[in-house]
């Protein structure tokens, strides 16, 4: 797989060390600038074109009572995104990201993974292809998000399948599940883990779904081919992308986790991946919202990296 440009990263680090500040004083902002330099292959990275994509899908697992909302809400929220009325629209506008929304066959939910595989191999391949084709090769950074009633249950079962543990280790309230719905989620995840024993990326996506998770995987893989840095959103988006580590432990090396979600499984997932989120703001909305806020921080990091004077330029020292 295409790799990190260490020469560009070293040049970016040398520039950071020459800027008018004590070395390391901008903390994580310095590391973010170096990360972007290495993946873009330029000592001074740029953010002229930030692309945000929200994938939407529906899930057969809602038949198990795992969500307080009906699956029709997914399509309604897609319309809200397209009308500009969602949080992600406002955050992308402020952060300077071009937003697109990609619904995946919302009228035909995946199958209930407690009863059958959620998708067959052809459905997985088709969804991954849509994800890959959604990536703009001209982008400087890619933000990924999702929408799908029931997909926090998908995230929990995918994380448990890849990293181990039981339902209680990964299941959280999602869109606000009460105690009865939470118990349904726990039962569904444990039933899914007992029924399916996938051993690869394709098998995991087929076993549990959904289409938006497969599309996220396809987009992450395409971004890697393009050496395009990615900002993942919260628990659901991270859990989807993390399935790729089943085949390649370094599959997410070009990715940042935008924020640590308030969804309880996300902290465990971040630790399992050995990654550090950009932000922790107690968000749990999904739809790419945390990734968009993280982009604002990334813009600040690159603005300092590019715009600050060196000690020599400023005549200091």
PDB file of C-alpha atoms in Angstrom:
ATOM      1  CA  UNK A   1       0.000   0.000   0.000  1.00  0.00           C
ATOM      2  CA  UNK A   2       1.160   3.560  -0.689  1.00  0.00           C
ATOM      3  CA  UNK A   3       3.208   4.873   2.187  1.00  0.00           C
ATOM      4  CA  UNK A   4       4.038   7.890   4.231  1.00  0.00           C
ATOM      5  CA  UNK A   5       6.625  10.308   2.726  1.00  0.00           C
ATOM      6  CA  UNK A   6       9.186  10.435   5.510  1.00  0.00           C
ATOM      7  CA  UNK A   7      11.338  12.987   3.673  1.00  0.00           C
ATOM      8  CA  UNK A   8       8.435  15.455   3.505  1.00  0.00           C
ATOM      9  CA  UNK A   9       7.609  14.783   7.151  1.00  0.00           C
ATOM     10  CA  UNK A  10      11.236  15.392   8.182  1.00  0.00           C
ATOM     11  CA  UNK A  11      11.239  18.667   6.263  1.00  0.00           C
ATOM     12  CA  UNK A  12       8.011  19.683   7.997  1.00  0.00           C
ATOM     13  CA  UNK A  13       9.495  18.814  11.388  1.00  0.00           C
ATOM     14  CA  UNK A  14      12.605  20.865  10.594  1.00  0.00           C
ATOM     15  CA  UNK A  15      10.389  23.816   9.684  1.00  0.00           C
ATOM     16  CA  UNK A  16       8.421  23.438  12.932  1.00  0.00           C
ATOM     17  CA  UNK A  17      11.667  23.518  14.882  1.00  0.00           C
ATOM     18  CA  UNK A  18      12.730  26.745  13.125  1.00  0.00           C
ATOM     19  CA  UNK A  19       9.522  28.711  13.771  1.00  0.00           C
ATOM     20  CA  UNK A  20       9.330  31.554  16.294  1.00  0.00           C
ATOM     21  CA  UNK A  21       8.248  29.467  19.283  1.00  0.00           C
ATOM     22  CA  UNK A  22       9.839  27.086  21.756  1.00  0.00           C
ATOM     23  CA  UNK A  23      10.152  23.612  20.197  1.00  0.00           C
ATOM     24  CA  UNK A  24       7.025  21.570  20.825  1.00  0.00           C
ATOM     25  CA  UNK A  25       5.088  24.501  22.271  1.00  0.00           C
ATOM     26  CA  UNK A  26       2.179  24.075  19.849  1.00  0.00           C
ATOM     27  CA  UNK A  27       1.824  20.480  21.016  1.00  0.00           C
ATOM     28  CA  UNK A  28      -0.485  18.338  18.913  1.00  0.00           C
ATOM     29  CA  UNK A  29      -0.818  21.080  16.287  1.00  0.00           C
ATOM     30  CA  UNK A  30       2.800  20.457  15.329  1.00  0.00           C
ATOM     31  CA  UNK A  31       2.215  16.711  15.019  1.00  0.00           C
ATOM     32  CA  UNK A  32      -0.866  17.276  12.870  1.00  0.00           C
ATOM     33  CA  UNK A  33       1.095  19.478  10.468  1.00  0.00           C
ATOM     34  CA  UNK A  34       3.828  16.851  10.177  1.00  0.00           C
ATOM     35  CA  UNK A  35       1.235  14.090   9.677  1.00  0.00           C
ATOM     36  CA  UNK A  36      -0.376  16.031   6.839  1.00  0.00           C
ATOM     37  CA  UNK A  37       3.001  16.793   5.273  1.00  0.00           C
ATOM     38  CA  UNK A  38       3.967  13.135   5.232  1.00  0.00           C
ATOM     39  CA  UNK A  39       0.739  11.940   3.633  1.00  0.00           C
ATOM     40  CA  UNK A  40       0.478  14.796   1.146  1.00  0.00           C
ATOM     41  CA  UNK A  41       4.166  14.495   0.264  1.00  0.00           C
ATOM     42  CA  UNK A  42       4.927  18.185   0.705  1.00  0.00           C
ATOM     43  CA  UNK A  43       6.798  19.964   3.504  1.00  0.00           C
ATOM     44  CA  UNK A  44       4.070  22.618   3.696  1.00  0.00           C
ATOM     45  CA  UNK A  45       0.729  20.814   3.415  1.00  0.00           C
ATOM     46  CA  UNK A  46      -2.380  22.517   2.092  1.00  0.00           C
ATOM     47  CA  UNK A  47      -6.109  22.426   2.701  1.00  0.00           C
ATOM     48  CA  UNK A  48      -7.465  24.149  -0.379  1.00  0.00           C
ATOM     49  CA  UNK A  49     -10.071  21.437  -0.950  1.00  0.00           C
ATOM     50  CA  UNK A  50     -11.601  19.572   1.979  1.00  0.00           C
ATOM     51  CA  UNK A  51     -14.166  16.948   0.985  1.00  0.00           C
ATOM     52  CA  UNK A  52     -16.787  15.657   3.435  1.00  0.00           C
ATOM     53  CA  UNK A  53     -18.910  12.608   2.579  1.00  0.00           C
ATOM     54  CA  UNK A  54     -21.783  11.216   4.627  1.00  0.00           C
ATOM     55  CA  UNK A  55     -22.889   7.696   3.686  1.00  0.00           C
ATOM     56  CA  UNK A  56     -26.406   6.578   4.660  1.00  0.00           C
ATOM     57  CA  UNK A  57     -27.843   3.074   4.950  1.00  0.00           C
ATOM     58  CA  UNK A  58     -30.655   1.106   6.574  1.00  0.00           C
ATOM     59  CA  UNK A  59     -30.398  -2.058   8.651  1.00  0.00           C
ATOM     60  CA  UNK A  60     -32.481  -5.173   9.140  1.00  0.00           C
ATOM     61  CA  UNK A  61     -31.364  -5.370  12.767  1.00  0.00           C
ATOM     62  CA  UNK A  62     -33.927  -2.670  13.657  1.00  0.00           C
ATOM     63  CA  UNK A  63     -36.463  -5.521  13.632  1.00  0.00           C
ATOM     64  CA  UNK A  64     -34.941  -6.535  16.975  1.00  0.00           C
ATOM     65  CA  UNK A  65     -36.049  -3.270  18.612  1.00  0.00           C
ATOM     66  CA  UNK A  66     -32.565  -1.788  18.908  1.00  0.00           C
ATOM     67  CA  UNK A  67     -33.518   1.815  18.140  1.00  0.00           C
ATOM     68  CA  UNK A  68     -36.339   4.112  19.272  1.00  0.00           C
ATOM     69  CA  UNK A  69     -36.755   5.518  15.735  1.00  0.00           C
ATOM     70  CA  UNK A  70     -38.074   3.828  12.585  1.00  0.00           C
ATOM     71  CA  UNK A  71     -35.787   3.301   9.572  1.00  0.00           C
ATOM     72  CA  UNK A  72     -37.734   5.923   7.605  1.00  0.00           C
ATOM     73  CA  UNK A  73     -35.855   8.545   9.627  1.00  0.00           C
ATOM     74  CA  UNK A  74     -32.680   7.745   7.680  1.00  0.00           C
ATOM     75  CA  UNK A  75     -34.189   9.000   4.412  1.00  0.00           C
ATOM     76  CA  UNK A  76     -35.710  11.979   6.204  1.00  0.00           C
ATOM     77  CA  UNK A  77     -32.308  12.942   7.567  1.00  0.00           C
ATOM     78  CA  UNK A  78     -30.743  12.570   4.115  1.00  0.00           C
ATOM     79  CA  UNK A  79     -33.278  15.107   2.888  1.00  0.00           C
ATOM     80  CA  UNK A  80     -32.381  17.371   5.797  1.00  0.00           C
ATOM     81  CA  UNK A  81     -28.691  17.149   4.860  1.00  0.00           C
ATOM     82  CA  UNK A  82     -29.503  18.021   1.265  1.00  0.00           C
ATOM     83  CA  UNK A  83     -31.668  20.941   2.381  1.00  0.00           C
ATOM     84  CA  UNK A  84     -28.843  22.291   4.549  1.00  0.00           C
ATOM     85  CA  UNK A  85     -30.667  21.892   7.849  1.00  0.00           C
ATOM     86  CA  UNK A  86     -28.432  19.507   9.811  1.00  0.00           C
ATOM     87  CA  UNK A  87     -25.526  20.143  12.158  1.00  0.00           C
ATOM     88  CA  UNK A  88     -23.064  18.776   9.600  1.00  0.00           C
ATOM     89  CA  UNK A  89     -24.157  21.421   7.087  1.00  0.00           C
ATOM     90  CA  UNK A  90     -23.386  24.250   9.492  1.00  0.00           C
ATOM     91  CA  UNK A  91     -20.081  22.742  10.612  1.00  0.00           C
ATOM     92  CA  UNK A  92     -18.893  22.078   7.064  1.00  0.00           C
ATOM     93  CA  UNK A  93     -19.770  25.634   6.094  1.00  0.00           C
ATOM     94  CA  UNK A  94     -17.729  27.054   8.966  1.00  0.00           C
ATOM     95  CA  UNK A  95     -14.873  24.566   8.501  1.00  0.00           C
ATOM     96  CA  UNK A  96     -14.685  25.077   4.741  1.00  0.00           C
ATOM     97  CA  UNK A  97     -15.567  21.557   3.593  1.00  0.00           C
ATOM     98  CA  UNK A  98     -17.585  20.576   0.526  1.00  0.00           C
ATOM     99  CA  UNK A  99     -20.311  18.192   1.717  1.00  0.00           C
ATOM    100  CA  UNK A 100     -21.946  15.410  -0.256  1.00  0.00           C
ATOM    101  CA  UNK A 101     -24.459  12.825   0.965  1.00  0.00           C
ATOM    102  CA  UNK A 102     -24.526   9.316  -0.503  1.00  0.00           C
ATOM    103  CA  UNK A 103     -27.591   7.171   0.336  1.00  0.00           C
ATOM    104  CA  UNK A 104     -27.148   3.455  -0.308  1.00  0.00           C
ATOM    105  CA  UNK A 105     -30.350   1.650  -1.304  1.00  0.00           C
ATOM    106  CA  UNK A 106     -32.353   2.975   1.648  1.00  0.00           C
ATOM    107  CA  UNK A 107     -35.502   1.219   0.451  1.00  0.00           C
ATOM    108  CA  UNK A 108     -33.842  -2.170   0.885  1.00  0.00           C
ATOM    109  CA  UNK A 109     -32.319  -2.547   4.358  1.00  0.00           C
ATOM    110  CA  UNK A 110     -29.625  -5.113   4.982  1.00  0.00           C
ATOM    111  CA  UNK A 111     -30.762  -8.378   6.536  1.00  0.00           C
ATOM    112  CA  UNK A 112     -31.093  -8.958  10.292  1.00  0.00           C
ATOM    113  CA  UNK A 113     -27.670 -10.277  11.321  1.00  0.00           C
ATOM    114  CA  UNK A 114     -29.169 -12.323  14.164  1.00  0.00           C
ATOM    115  CA  UNK A 115     -30.967 -14.412  11.520  1.00  0.00           C
ATOM    116  CA  UNK A 116     -28.666 -14.338   8.486  1.00  0.00           C
ATOM    117  CA  UNK A 117     -25.665 -12.585   7.012  1.00  0.00           C
ATOM    118  CA  UNK A 118     -26.506  -8.909   6.617  1.00  0.00           C
ATOM    119  CA  UNK A 119     -25.203  -8.800   3.039  1.00  0.00           C
ATOM    120  CA  UNK A 120     -23.838 -11.154   0.432  1.00  0.00           C
ATOM    121  CA  UNK A 121     -20.424 -10.727  -1.193  1.00  0.00           C
ATOM    122  CA  UNK A 122     -21.836  -8.869  -4.196  1.00  0.00           C
ATOM    123  CA  UNK A 123     -23.620  -6.343  -1.969  1.00  0.00           C
ATOM    124  CA  UNK A 124     -20.448  -5.718   0.020  1.00  0.00           C
ATOM    125  CA  UNK A 125     -18.434  -5.211  -3.147  1.00  0.00           C
ATOM    126  CA  UNK A 126     -21.022  -2.827  -4.599  1.00  0.00           C
ATOM    127  CA  UNK A 127     -21.142  -0.689  -1.447  1.00  0.00           C
ATOM    128  CA  UNK A 128     -17.345  -0.550  -1.207  1.00  0.00           C
ATOM    129  CA  UNK A 129     -17.169   0.500  -4.852  1.00  0.00           C
ATOM    130  CA  UNK A 130     -19.630   3.330  -4.231  1.00  0.00           C
ATOM    131  CA  UNK A 131     -17.490   4.469  -1.322  1.00  0.00           C
ATOM    132  CA  UNK A 132     -14.331   4.424  -3.404  1.00  0.00           C
ATOM    133  CA  UNK A 133     -15.954   6.255  -6.294  1.00  0.00           C
ATOM    134  CA  UNK A 134     -17.192   8.990  -3.940  1.00  0.00           C
ATOM    135  CA  UNK A 135     -13.637  10.116  -3.155  1.00  0.00           C
ATOM    136  CA  UNK A 136     -12.430  13.172  -5.068  1.00  0.00           C
ATOM    137  CA  UNK A 137      -8.810  12.611  -6.167  1.00  0.00           C
ATOM    138  CA  UNK A 138      -8.297  16.384  -6.127  1.00  0.00           C
ATOM    139  CA  UNK A 139      -9.123  16.685  -2.416  1.00  0.00           C
ATOM    140  CA  UNK A 140      -6.475  17.610   0.164  1.00  0.00           C
ATOM    141  CA  UNK A 141      -8.286  15.884   3.033  1.00  0.00           C
ATOM    142  CA  UNK A 142     -11.326  13.591   3.261  1.00  0.00           C
ATOM    143  CA  UNK A 143     -13.870  13.736   6.105  1.00  0.00           C
ATOM    144  CA  UNK A 144     -16.098  10.692   6.575  1.00  0.00           C
ATOM    145  CA  UNK A 145     -19.430  10.405   8.368  1.00  0.00           C
ATOM    146  CA  UNK A 146     -22.557   8.254   8.372  1.00  0.00           C
ATOM    147  CA  UNK A 147     -26.284   8.174   8.948  1.00  0.00           C
ATOM    148  CA  UNK A 148     -28.400   5.080   9.526  1.00  0.00           C
ATOM    149  CA  UNK A 149     -31.034   4.148  12.085  1.00  0.00           C
ATOM    150  CA  UNK A 150     -29.675   1.141  13.994  1.00  0.00           C
ATOM    151  CA  UNK A 151     -26.057   1.588  13.031  1.00  0.00           C
ATOM    152  CA  UNK A 152     -24.654   2.019  16.543  1.00  0.00           C
ATOM    153  CA  UNK A 153     -25.628  -1.642  16.990  1.00  0.00           C
ATOM    154  CA  UNK A 154     -23.681  -2.446  13.816  1.00  0.00           C
ATOM    155  CA  UNK A 155     -20.677  -0.552  15.175  1.00  0.00           C
ATOM    156  CA  UNK A 156     -20.781  -2.463  18.456  1.00  0.00           C
ATOM    157  CA  UNK A 157     -20.943  -5.885  16.831  1.00  0.00           C
ATOM    158  CA  UNK A 158     -18.220  -5.022  14.313  1.00  0.00           C
ATOM    159  CA  UNK A 159     -15.899  -3.750  17.075  1.00  0.00           C
ATOM    160  CA  UNK A 160     -16.525  -6.849  19.181  1.00  0.00           C
ATOM    161  CA  UNK A 161     -15.906  -9.124  16.211  1.00  0.00           C
ATOM    162  CA  UNK A 162     -12.594  -7.479  15.325  1.00  0.00           C
ATOM    163  CA  UNK A 163     -11.218  -6.683  18.793  1.00  0.00           C
ATOM    164  CA  UNK A 164     -12.945  -9.212  21.040  1.00  0.00           C
ATOM    165  CA  UNK A 165     -15.222  -8.907  24.026  1.00  0.00           C
ATOM    166  CA  UNK A 166     -18.944  -9.214  24.527  1.00  0.00           C
ATOM    167  CA  UNK A 167     -21.876  -6.946  23.803  1.00  0.00           C
ATOM    168  CA  UNK A 168     -21.647  -5.243  27.196  1.00  0.00           C
ATOM    169  CA  UNK A 169     -18.118  -4.085  26.339  1.00  0.00           C
ATOM    170  CA  UNK A 170     -19.220  -2.161  23.248  1.00  0.00           C
ATOM    171  CA  UNK A 171     -22.940  -1.352  23.346  1.00  0.00           C
ATOM    172  CA  UNK A 172     -24.087   2.139  24.297  1.00  0.00           C
ATOM    173  CA  UNK A 173     -27.223   4.299  24.094  1.00  0.00           C
ATOM    174  CA  UNK A 174     -26.772   5.410  20.474  1.00  0.00           C
ATOM    175  CA  UNK A 175     -29.645   7.756  19.621  1.00  0.00           C
ATOM    176  CA  UNK A 176     -30.906   7.650  23.203  1.00  0.00           C
ATOM    177  CA  UNK A 177     -31.960   4.066  23.879  1.00  0.00           C
ATOM    178  CA  UNK A 178     -33.819   3.498  27.128  1.00  0.00           C
ATOM    179  CA  UNK A 179     -33.223   0.452  29.290  1.00  0.00           C
ATOM    180  CA  UNK A 180     -35.512  -1.882  27.303  1.00  0.00           C
ATOM    181  CA  UNK A 181     -34.001  -0.929  23.947  1.00  0.00           C
ATOM    182  CA  UNK A 182     -30.499  -1.155  25.417  1.00  0.00           C
ATOM    183  CA  UNK A 183     -31.232  -4.719  26.489  1.00  0.00           C
ATOM    184  CA  UNK A 184     -32.411  -5.480  22.957  1.00  0.00           C
ATOM    185  CA  UNK A 185     -29.124  -4.125  21.592  1.00  0.00           C
ATOM    186  CA  UNK A 186     -27.121  -6.263  24.001  1.00  0.00           C
ATOM    187  CA  UNK A 187     -29.053  -9.397  23.050  1.00  0.00           C
ATOM    188  CA  UNK A 188     -28.745  -8.659  19.335  1.00  0.00           C
ATOM    189  CA  UNK A 189     -24.988  -8.117  19.464  1.00  0.00           C
ATOM    190  CA  UNK A 190     -24.365 -11.273  21.494  1.00  0.00           C
ATOM    191  CA  UNK A 191     -26.603 -13.254  19.134  1.00  0.00           C
ATOM    192  CA  UNK A 192     -24.724 -11.898  16.129  1.00  0.00           C
ATOM    193  CA  UNK A 193     -21.352 -12.772  17.625  1.00  0.00           C
ATOM    194  CA  UNK A 194     -22.549 -16.297  18.384  1.00  0.00           C
ATOM    195  CA  UNK A 195     -23.925 -16.793  14.878  1.00  0.00           C
ATOM    196  CA  UNK A 196     -21.089 -15.362  12.775  1.00  0.00           C
ATOM    197  CA  UNK A 197     -17.330 -15.938  13.003  1.00  0.00           C
ATOM    198  CA  UNK A 198     -15.875 -13.792  10.207  1.00  0.00           C
ATOM    199  CA  UNK A 199     -12.115 -13.816   9.700  1.00  0.00           C
ATOM    200  CA  UNK A 200     -11.576 -11.154   7.003  1.00  0.00           C
ATOM    201  CA  UNK A 201     -12.731  -7.655   6.098  1.00  0.00           C
ATOM    202  CA  UNK A 202     -15.145  -8.909   3.438  1.00  0.00           C
ATOM    203  CA  UNK A 203     -16.586 -11.581   5.745  1.00  0.00           C
ATOM    204  CA  UNK A 204     -17.069  -9.082   8.597  1.00  0.00           C
ATOM    205  CA  UNK A 205     -18.866  -6.571   6.408  1.00  0.00           C
ATOM    206  CA  UNK A 206     -21.046  -9.326   4.952  1.00  0.00           C
ATOM    207  CA  UNK A 207     -21.902 -10.798   8.346  1.00  0.00           C
ATOM    208  CA  UNK A 208     -22.957  -7.587  10.044  1.00  0.00           C
ATOM    209  CA  UNK A 209     -23.384  -4.821   7.448  1.00  0.00           C
ATOM    210  CA  UNK A 210     -24.288  -2.229   6.715  1.00  0.00           C
ATOM    211  CA  UNK A 211     -23.903  -0.637   3.339  1.00  0.00           C
ATOM    212  CA  UNK A 212     -22.689   2.682   4.752  1.00  0.00           C
ATOM    213  CA  UNK A 213     -20.014   0.879   6.768  1.00  0.00           C
ATOM    214  CA  UNK A 214     -18.818  -0.932   3.650  1.00  0.00           C
ATOM    215  CA  UNK A 215     -18.813   2.363   1.753  1.00  0.00           C
ATOM    216  CA  UNK A 216     -16.658   3.936   4.478  1.00  0.00           C
ATOM    217  CA  UNK A 217     -14.192   1.062   4.073  1.00  0.00           C
ATOM    218  CA  UNK A 218     -14.136   1.560   0.315  1.00  0.00           C
ATOM    219  CA  UNK A 219     -13.512   5.287   0.726  1.00  0.00           C
ATOM    220  CA  UNK A 220     -10.688   4.726   3.236  1.00  0.00           C
ATOM    221  CA  UNK A 221      -8.975   2.249   0.904  1.00  0.00           C
ATOM    222  CA  UNK A 222      -9.291   4.601  -2.077  1.00  0.00           C
ATOM    223  CA  UNK A 223      -7.935   7.493  -0.019  1.00  0.00           C
ATOM    224  CA  UNK A 224      -4.910   5.362   0.873  1.00  0.00           C
ATOM    225  CA  UNK A 225      -4.249   4.691  -2.810  1.00  0.00           C
ATOM    226  CA  UNK A 226      -4.315   8.462  -3.373  1.00  0.00           C
ATOM    227  CA  UNK A 227      -2.207   9.188  -0.255  1.00  0.00           C
ATOM    228  CA  UNK A 228      -5.124  11.321   0.877  1.00  0.00           C
ATOM    229  CA  UNK A 229      -5.366  11.987   4.633  1.00  0.00           C
ATOM    230  CA  UNK A 230      -8.716  11.038   6.197  1.00  0.00           C
ATOM    231  CA  UNK A 231     -10.550  12.372   9.243  1.00  0.00           C
ATOM    232  CA  UNK A 232     -12.887   9.752  10.682  1.00  0.00           C
ATOM    233  CA  UNK A 233     -15.878  10.786  12.766  1.00  0.00           C
ATOM    234  CA  UNK A 234     -16.939   9.057  15.980  1.00  0.00           C
ATOM    235  CA  UNK A 235     -17.743   5.528  17.139  1.00  0.00           C
ATOM    236  CA  UNK A 236     -19.745   4.295  14.169  1.00  0.00           C
ATOM    237  CA  UNK A 237     -17.389   5.663  11.532  1.00  0.00           C
ATOM    238  CA  UNK A 238     -14.280   4.508  13.408  1.00  0.00           C
ATOM    239  CA  UNK A 239     -15.715   1.028  13.960  1.00  0.00           C
ATOM    240  CA  UNK A 240     -16.483   0.738  10.253  1.00  0.00           C
ATOM    241  CA  UNK A 241     -12.987   1.769   9.186  1.00  0.00           C
ATOM    242  CA  UNK A 242     -11.421  -0.399  11.907  1.00  0.00           C
ATOM    243  CA  UNK A 243     -12.752  -3.505  10.170  1.00  0.00           C
ATOM    244  CA  UNK A 244      -9.968  -2.900   7.614  1.00  0.00           C
ATOM    245  CA  UNK A 245      -7.345  -3.651  10.269  1.00  0.00           C
ATOM    246  CA  UNK A 246      -8.530  -7.259  10.226  1.00  0.00           C
ATOM    247  CA  UNK A 247      -6.616  -7.719   6.952  1.00  0.00           C
ATOM    248  CA  UNK A 248      -3.954  -5.020   7.442  1.00  0.00           C
ATOM    249  CA  UNK A 249      -3.020  -3.700  10.920  1.00  0.00           C
ATOM    250  CA  UNK A 250      -1.662  -0.494   9.312  1.00  0.00           C
ATOM    251  CA  UNK A 251      -4.756   0.148   7.183  1.00  0.00           C
ATOM    252  CA  UNK A 252      -5.646   3.340   9.073  1.00  0.00           C
ATOM    253  CA  UNK A 253      -2.173   4.900   9.166  1.00  0.00           C
ATOM    254  CA  UNK A 254      -3.385   7.750   6.925  1.00  0.00           C
ATOM    255  CA  UNK A 255      -6.401   8.419   9.150  1.00  0.00           C
ATOM    256  CA  UNK A 256      -7.074  10.720  12.072  1.00  0.00           C
ATOM    257  CA  UNK A 257      -9.908  10.137  14.531  1.00  0.00           C
ATOM    258  CA  UNK A 258     -11.661  13.481  14.670  1.00  0.00           C
ATOM    259  CA  UNK A 259     -13.018  13.176  18.184  1.00  0.00           C
ATOM    260  CA  UNK A 260     -13.613  10.810  21.054  1.00  0.00           C
ATOM    261  CA  UNK A 261     -17.342  10.184  21.087  1.00  0.00           C
ATOM    262  CA  UNK A 262     -19.400  10.103  24.256  1.00  0.00           C
ATOM    263  CA  UNK A 263     -20.609   6.685  23.065  1.00  0.00           C
ATOM    264  CA  UNK A 264     -18.903   4.386  25.614  1.00  0.00           C
ATOM    265  CA  UNK A 265     -17.446   1.905  23.142  1.00  0.00           C
ATOM    266  CA  UNK A 266     -15.472   4.568  21.307  1.00  0.00           C
ATOM    267  CA  UNK A 267     -12.841   5.053  24.000  1.00  0.00           C
ATOM    268  CA  UNK A 268     -12.238   1.302  24.074  1.00  0.00           C
ATOM    269  CA  UNK A 269     -12.019   1.244  20.278  1.00  0.00           C
ATOM    270  CA  UNK A 270      -9.547   4.143  20.173  1.00  0.00           C
ATOM    271  CA  UNK A 271      -7.352   2.322  22.690  1.00  0.00           C
ATOM    272  CA  UNK A 272      -7.526  -0.897  20.673  1.00  0.00           C
ATOM    273  CA  UNK A 273      -6.391   0.985  17.579  1.00  0.00           C
ATOM    274  CA  UNK A 274      -3.609   2.788  19.460  1.00  0.00           C
ATOM    275  CA  UNK A 275      -4.743   6.133  18.048  1.00  0.00           C
ATOM    276  CA  UNK A 276      -5.276   9.570  19.586  1.00  0.00           C
ATOM    277  CA  UNK A 277      -8.388  11.608  18.753  1.00  0.00           C
ATOM    278  CA  UNK A 278      -7.983  15.244  17.806  1.00  0.00           C
ATOM    279  CA  UNK A 279     -10.762  16.394  20.154  1.00  0.00           C
ATOM    280  CA  UNK A 280     -12.937  15.234  23.033  1.00  0.00           C
ATOM    281  CA  UNK A 281     -16.116  17.327  23.263  1.00  0.00           C
ATOM    282  CA  UNK A 282     -18.722  14.806  24.527  1.00  0.00           C
ATOM    283  CA  UNK A 283     -20.293  14.727  21.058  1.00  0.00           C
ATOM    284  CA  UNK A 284     -22.235  11.674  19.840  1.00  0.00           C
ATOM    285  CA  UNK A 285     -24.266  12.979  16.927  1.00  0.00           C
ATOM    286  CA  UNK A 286     -22.559  11.192  14.064  1.00  0.00           C
ATOM    287  CA  UNK A 287     -23.106  12.484  10.510  1.00  0.00           C
ATOM    288  CA  UNK A 288     -19.448  13.553  10.341  1.00  0.00           C
ATOM    289  CA  UNK A 289     -19.921  16.361  12.851  1.00  0.00           C
ATOM    290  CA  UNK A 290     -16.850  15.597  14.959  1.00  0.00           C
ATOM    291  CA  UNK A 291     -14.688  15.257  11.855  1.00  0.00           C
ATOM    292  CA  UNK A 292     -15.804  18.699  10.682  1.00  0.00           C
ATOM    293  CA  UNK A 293     -14.890  20.296  14.013  1.00  0.00           C
ATOM    294  CA  UNK A 294     -11.512  18.516  13.887  1.00  0.00           C
ATOM    295  CA  UNK A 295     -10.933  20.042  10.441  1.00  0.00           C
ATOM    296  CA  UNK A 296     -11.018  23.487  12.052  1.00  0.00           C
ATOM    297  CA  UNK A 297      -8.189  22.439  14.353  1.00  0.00           C
ATOM    298  CA  UNK A 298      -6.297  21.005  11.396  1.00  0.00           C
ATOM    299  CA  UNK A 299      -6.659  24.308   9.551  1.00  0.00           C
ATOM    300  CA  UNK A 300      -5.180  26.096  12.554  1.00  0.00           C
ATOM    301  CA  UNK A 301      -2.264  23.672  12.656  1.00  0.00           C
ATOM    302  CA  UNK A 302      -1.433  24.186   8.993  1.00  0.00           C
ATOM    303  CA  UNK A 303      -1.940  27.960   9.161  1.00  0.00           C
ATOM    304  CA  UNK A 304       0.686  28.182  11.904  1.00  0.00           C
ATOM    305  CA  UNK A 305       2.986  25.802  10.042  1.00  0.00           C
ATOM    306  CA  UNK A 306       2.800  27.839   6.834  1.00  0.00           C
ATOM    307  CA  UNK A 307       2.366  31.385   8.086  1.00  0.00           C
ATOM    308  CA  UNK A 308       4.624  31.746  11.102  1.00  0.00           C
ATOM    309  CA  UNK A 309       8.020  33.331  10.595  1.00  0.00           C
ATOM    310  CA  UNK A 310      11.206  31.408  11.258  1.00  0.00           C
ATOM    311  CA  UNK A 311      13.702  32.814  13.757  1.00  0.00           C
ATOM    312  CA  UNK A 312      15.943  33.801  10.827  1.00  0.00           C
ATOM    313  CA  UNK A 313      13.094  35.549   8.971  1.00  0.00           C
ATOM    314  CA  UNK A 314      12.095  37.462  12.087  1.00  0.00           C
ATOM    315  CA  UNK A 315      15.691  38.368  12.964  1.00  0.00           C
ATOM    316  CA  UNK A 316      15.375  36.747  16.377  1.00  0.00           C
ATOM    317  CA  UNK A 317      18.195  34.990  18.167  1.00  0.00           C
TER     318      UNK A 317
END
